[in-house]
Coordinates of C-alpha atoms in Angstrom, one line a residue:
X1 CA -61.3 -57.3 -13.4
X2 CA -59.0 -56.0 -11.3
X3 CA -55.4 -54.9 -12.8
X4 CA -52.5 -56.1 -12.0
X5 CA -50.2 -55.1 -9.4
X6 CA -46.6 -53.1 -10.5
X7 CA -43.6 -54.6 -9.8
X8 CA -41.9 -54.1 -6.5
X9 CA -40.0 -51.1 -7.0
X10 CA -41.6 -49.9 -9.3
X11 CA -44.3 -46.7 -9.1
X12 CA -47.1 -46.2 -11.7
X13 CA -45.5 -43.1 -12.5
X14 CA -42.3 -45.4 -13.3
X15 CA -43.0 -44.6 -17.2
X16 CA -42.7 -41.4 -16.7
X17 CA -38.8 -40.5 -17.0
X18 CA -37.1 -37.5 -15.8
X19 CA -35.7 -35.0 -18.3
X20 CA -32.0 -34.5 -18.5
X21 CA -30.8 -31.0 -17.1
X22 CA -29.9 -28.0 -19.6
X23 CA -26.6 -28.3 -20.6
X24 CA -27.1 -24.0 -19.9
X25 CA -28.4 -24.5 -16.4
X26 CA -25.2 -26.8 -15.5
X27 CA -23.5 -23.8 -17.1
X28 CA -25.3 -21.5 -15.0
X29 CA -24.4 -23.7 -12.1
X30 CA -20.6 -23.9 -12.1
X31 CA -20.3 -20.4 -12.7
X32 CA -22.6 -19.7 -9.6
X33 CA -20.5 -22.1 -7.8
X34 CA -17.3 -20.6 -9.0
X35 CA -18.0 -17.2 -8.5
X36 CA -18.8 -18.2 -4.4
X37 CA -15.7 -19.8 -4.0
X38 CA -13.5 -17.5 -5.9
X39 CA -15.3 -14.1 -3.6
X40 CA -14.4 -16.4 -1.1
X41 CA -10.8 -17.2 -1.6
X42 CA -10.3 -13.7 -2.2
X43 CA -11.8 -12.4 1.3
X44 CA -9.3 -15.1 2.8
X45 CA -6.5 -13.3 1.0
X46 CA -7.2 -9.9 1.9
X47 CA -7.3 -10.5 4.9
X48 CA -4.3 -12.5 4.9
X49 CA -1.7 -10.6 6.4
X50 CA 1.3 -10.4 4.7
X51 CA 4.8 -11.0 6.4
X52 CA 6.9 -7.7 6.6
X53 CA 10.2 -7.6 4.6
X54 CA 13.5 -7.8 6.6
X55 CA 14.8 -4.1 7.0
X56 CA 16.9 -3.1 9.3
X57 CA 16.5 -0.2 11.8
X58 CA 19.3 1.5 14.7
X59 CA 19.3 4.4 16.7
X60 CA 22.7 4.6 14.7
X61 CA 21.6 4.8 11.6
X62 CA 18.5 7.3 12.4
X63 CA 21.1 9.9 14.1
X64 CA 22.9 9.8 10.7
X65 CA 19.7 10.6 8.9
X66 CA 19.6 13.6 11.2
X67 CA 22.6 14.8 10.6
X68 CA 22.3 14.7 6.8
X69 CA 19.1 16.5 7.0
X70 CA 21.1 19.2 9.4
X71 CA 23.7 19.4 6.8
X72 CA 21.6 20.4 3.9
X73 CA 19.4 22.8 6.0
X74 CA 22.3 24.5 6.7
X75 CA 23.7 24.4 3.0
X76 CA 20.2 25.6 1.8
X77 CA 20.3 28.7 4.3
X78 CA 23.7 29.7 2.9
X79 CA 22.3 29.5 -0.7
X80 CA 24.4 26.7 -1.8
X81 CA 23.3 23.6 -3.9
X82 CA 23.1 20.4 -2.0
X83 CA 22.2 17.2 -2.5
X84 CA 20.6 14.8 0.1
X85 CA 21.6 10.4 0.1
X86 CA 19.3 8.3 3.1
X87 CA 20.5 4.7 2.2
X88 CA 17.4 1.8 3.8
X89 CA 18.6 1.8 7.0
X90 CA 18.6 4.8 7.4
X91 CA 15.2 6.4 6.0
X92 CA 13.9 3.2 8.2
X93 CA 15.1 3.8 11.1
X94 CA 14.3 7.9 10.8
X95 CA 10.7 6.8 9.9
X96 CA 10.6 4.3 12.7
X97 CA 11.9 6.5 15.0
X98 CA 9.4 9.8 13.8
X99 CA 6.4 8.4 12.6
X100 CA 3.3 8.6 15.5
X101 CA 2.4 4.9 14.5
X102 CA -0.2 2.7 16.9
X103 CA 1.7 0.8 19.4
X104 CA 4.8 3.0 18.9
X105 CA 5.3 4.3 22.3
X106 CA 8.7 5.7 21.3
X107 CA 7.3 8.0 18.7
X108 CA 4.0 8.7 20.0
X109 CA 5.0 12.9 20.0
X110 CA 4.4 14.9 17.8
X111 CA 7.6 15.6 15.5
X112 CA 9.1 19.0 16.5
X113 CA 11.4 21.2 15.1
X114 CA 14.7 20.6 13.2
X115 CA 15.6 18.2 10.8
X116 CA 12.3 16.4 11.4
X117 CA 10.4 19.1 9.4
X118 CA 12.7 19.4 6.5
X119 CA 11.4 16.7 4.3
X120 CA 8.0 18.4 4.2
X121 CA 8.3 21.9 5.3
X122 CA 5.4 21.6 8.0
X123 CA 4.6 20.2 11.1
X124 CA 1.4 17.7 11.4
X125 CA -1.4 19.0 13.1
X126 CA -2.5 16.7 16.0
X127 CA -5.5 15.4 14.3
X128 CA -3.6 14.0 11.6
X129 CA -1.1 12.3 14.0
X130 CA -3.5 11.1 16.0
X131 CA -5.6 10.2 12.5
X132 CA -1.9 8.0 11.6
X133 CA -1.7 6.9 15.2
X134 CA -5.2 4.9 14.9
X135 CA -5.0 3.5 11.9
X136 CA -1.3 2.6 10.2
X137 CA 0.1 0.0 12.6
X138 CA 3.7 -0.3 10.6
X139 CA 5.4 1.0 7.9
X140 CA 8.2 -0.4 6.3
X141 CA 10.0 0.8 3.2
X142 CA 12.8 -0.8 0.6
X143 CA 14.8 0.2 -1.6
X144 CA 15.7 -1.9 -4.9
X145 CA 17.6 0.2 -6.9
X146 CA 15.7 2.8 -9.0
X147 CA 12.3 1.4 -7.3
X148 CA 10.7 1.5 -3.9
X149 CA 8.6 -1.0 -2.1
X150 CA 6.2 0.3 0.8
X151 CA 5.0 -1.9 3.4
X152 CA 1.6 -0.8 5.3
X153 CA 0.2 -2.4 8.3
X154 CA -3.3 -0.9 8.8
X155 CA -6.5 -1.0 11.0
X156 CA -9.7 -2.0 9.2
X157 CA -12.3 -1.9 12.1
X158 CA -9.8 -3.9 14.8
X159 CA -8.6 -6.2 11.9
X160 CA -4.7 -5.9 10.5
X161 CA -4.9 -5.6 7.0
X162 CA -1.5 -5.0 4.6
X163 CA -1.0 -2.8 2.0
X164 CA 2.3 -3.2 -0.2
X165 CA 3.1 -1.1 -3.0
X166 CA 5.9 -1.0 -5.8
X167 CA 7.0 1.6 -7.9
X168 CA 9.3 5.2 -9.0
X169 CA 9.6 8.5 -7.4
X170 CA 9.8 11.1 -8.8
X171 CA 9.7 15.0 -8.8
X172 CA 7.9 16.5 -11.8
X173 CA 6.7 20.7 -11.9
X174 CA 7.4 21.4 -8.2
X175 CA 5.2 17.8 -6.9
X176 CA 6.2 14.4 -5.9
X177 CA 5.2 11.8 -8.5
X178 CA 4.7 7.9 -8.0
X179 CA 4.2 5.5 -10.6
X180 CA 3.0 2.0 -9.7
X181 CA 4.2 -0.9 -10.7
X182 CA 2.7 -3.0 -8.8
X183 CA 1.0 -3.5 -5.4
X184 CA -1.8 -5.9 -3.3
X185 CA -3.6 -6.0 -0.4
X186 CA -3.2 -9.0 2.1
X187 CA -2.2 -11.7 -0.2
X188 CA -4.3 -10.7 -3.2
X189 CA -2.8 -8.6 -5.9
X190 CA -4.3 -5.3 -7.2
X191 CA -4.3 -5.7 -11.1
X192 CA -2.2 -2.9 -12.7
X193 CA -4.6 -0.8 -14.3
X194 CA -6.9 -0.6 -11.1
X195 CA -3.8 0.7 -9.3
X196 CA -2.8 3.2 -11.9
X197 CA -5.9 5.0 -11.9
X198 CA -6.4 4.7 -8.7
X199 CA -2.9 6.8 -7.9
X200 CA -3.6 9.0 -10.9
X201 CA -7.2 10.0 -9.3
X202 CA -5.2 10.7 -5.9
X203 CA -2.6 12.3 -6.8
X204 CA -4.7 14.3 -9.3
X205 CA -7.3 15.3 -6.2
X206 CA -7.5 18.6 -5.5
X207 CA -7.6 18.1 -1.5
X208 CA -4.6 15.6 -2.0
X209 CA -2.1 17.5 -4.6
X210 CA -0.9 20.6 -2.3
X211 CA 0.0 17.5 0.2
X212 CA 2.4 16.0 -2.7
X213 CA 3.9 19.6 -3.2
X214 CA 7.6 19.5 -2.8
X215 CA 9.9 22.4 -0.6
X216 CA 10.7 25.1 -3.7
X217 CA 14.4 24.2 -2.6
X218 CA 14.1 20.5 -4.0
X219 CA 14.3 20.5 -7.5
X220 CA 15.2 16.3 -7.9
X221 CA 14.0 13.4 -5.9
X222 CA 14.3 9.6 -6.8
X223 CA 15.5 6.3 -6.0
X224 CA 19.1 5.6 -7.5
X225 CA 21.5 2.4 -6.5
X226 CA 19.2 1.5 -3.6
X227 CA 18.8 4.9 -1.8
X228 CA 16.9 8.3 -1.9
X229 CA 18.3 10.6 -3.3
X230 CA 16.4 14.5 -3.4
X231 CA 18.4 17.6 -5.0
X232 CA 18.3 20.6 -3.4
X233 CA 18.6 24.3 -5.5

């Protein structure tokens, strides 16, 4: 005889029921999930460009720069201590007005001569300005009270990326010194300890440190009451 038909509906593998899912593969799953969205949000914010802080720039306030940097030249030749003050406005506008920076057109020379080389004691060769040039897009600097705060717009293959960076300046056997406290890139922060040894392993670098070595005249640089301050001998 012939068997009966199933119920509508219902296959005659409808016994057969399907086995719950491993509580570890649902495990496996949200952490798959979770890692793809986190790398995701975290592209977003690097690329995220962060806005610039409010600083303020004049021709004004860069001739003053100038002038300070004249007078201690000139107290350095005569063997005389000195001792050098460049409040915000005034280092910005110096570096705005110096610095061969992309889209720049008013500082797209070379620096030359006079004040302009006393910070570092050499002139830039024109690969490394024009190196600056195509990269760094802006640079901004602040500083709150013993602590400055650099702002970096560079080019990653035609895209703007930022760079900000917190921390002390110092001077320490003859080489500028800089000790993070904190920094990140777009809108995504760069945990500490990442950014500590990176800036140890740079500054540390063989090619790098005789680029961090101070003028023999400077014995003291830092960041006091909101402006730099650098000691001469």
């Amino acid at each position: 005889m012939a068997q009966p038909a199933p119920p509508a509906g219902q296959s005659e593998f409808g016994h057969v029921a399907k086995s719950p899912a491993s509580p570890w593969k649902i495990v496996f799953r949200i952490i798959r999930w979770a890692t793809y969205a986190f790398a995701l949000v975290s592209l977003v914010m690097l690329f995220h460009k962060a806005p610039p802080p409010l600083v303020k720039t004049s021709p004004q306030a860069a001739a003053r720069a100038e002038e300070k940097f004249e007078q201690v030249e000139k107290a350095v030749a005569n063997g005389q201590p000195a001792t050098l003050r460049v409040d915000e406005t005034e280092l910005n506008s110096y570096l705005a007005s110096h610095l061969a920076l992309a889209g720049n057109g008013a500082s797209n020379q070379a620096p030359t001569g006079g004040a302009q080389d006393a910070p570092s004691g050499a002139t830039p060769t024109p690969q490394e300005i024009e190196q600056m040039r195509s990269n760094v897009r802006d640079v901004k600097v602040e500083l709150l009270d013993d602590r400055v705060k650099a702002y970096v717009v560079f080019d990653v293959h035609g895209k703007d990326m930022t760079l900000q960076l917190e921390g002390r300046l110092a001077a320490q056997d003859g080489y500028l010194r800089f000790e993070p406290l904190g920094g990140q890139i777009g809108s995504f922060p760069i945990p500490l300890s990442a950014l500590e040894s990176a800036v140890q392993r740079l500054m540390d670098s063989p090619e790098n440190r005789e680029k961090l070595k101070l003028p023999p005249e400077i014995s003291d640089l830092r960041i006091q009451n909101g402006e730099v301050v650098a000691s001469y001998k």
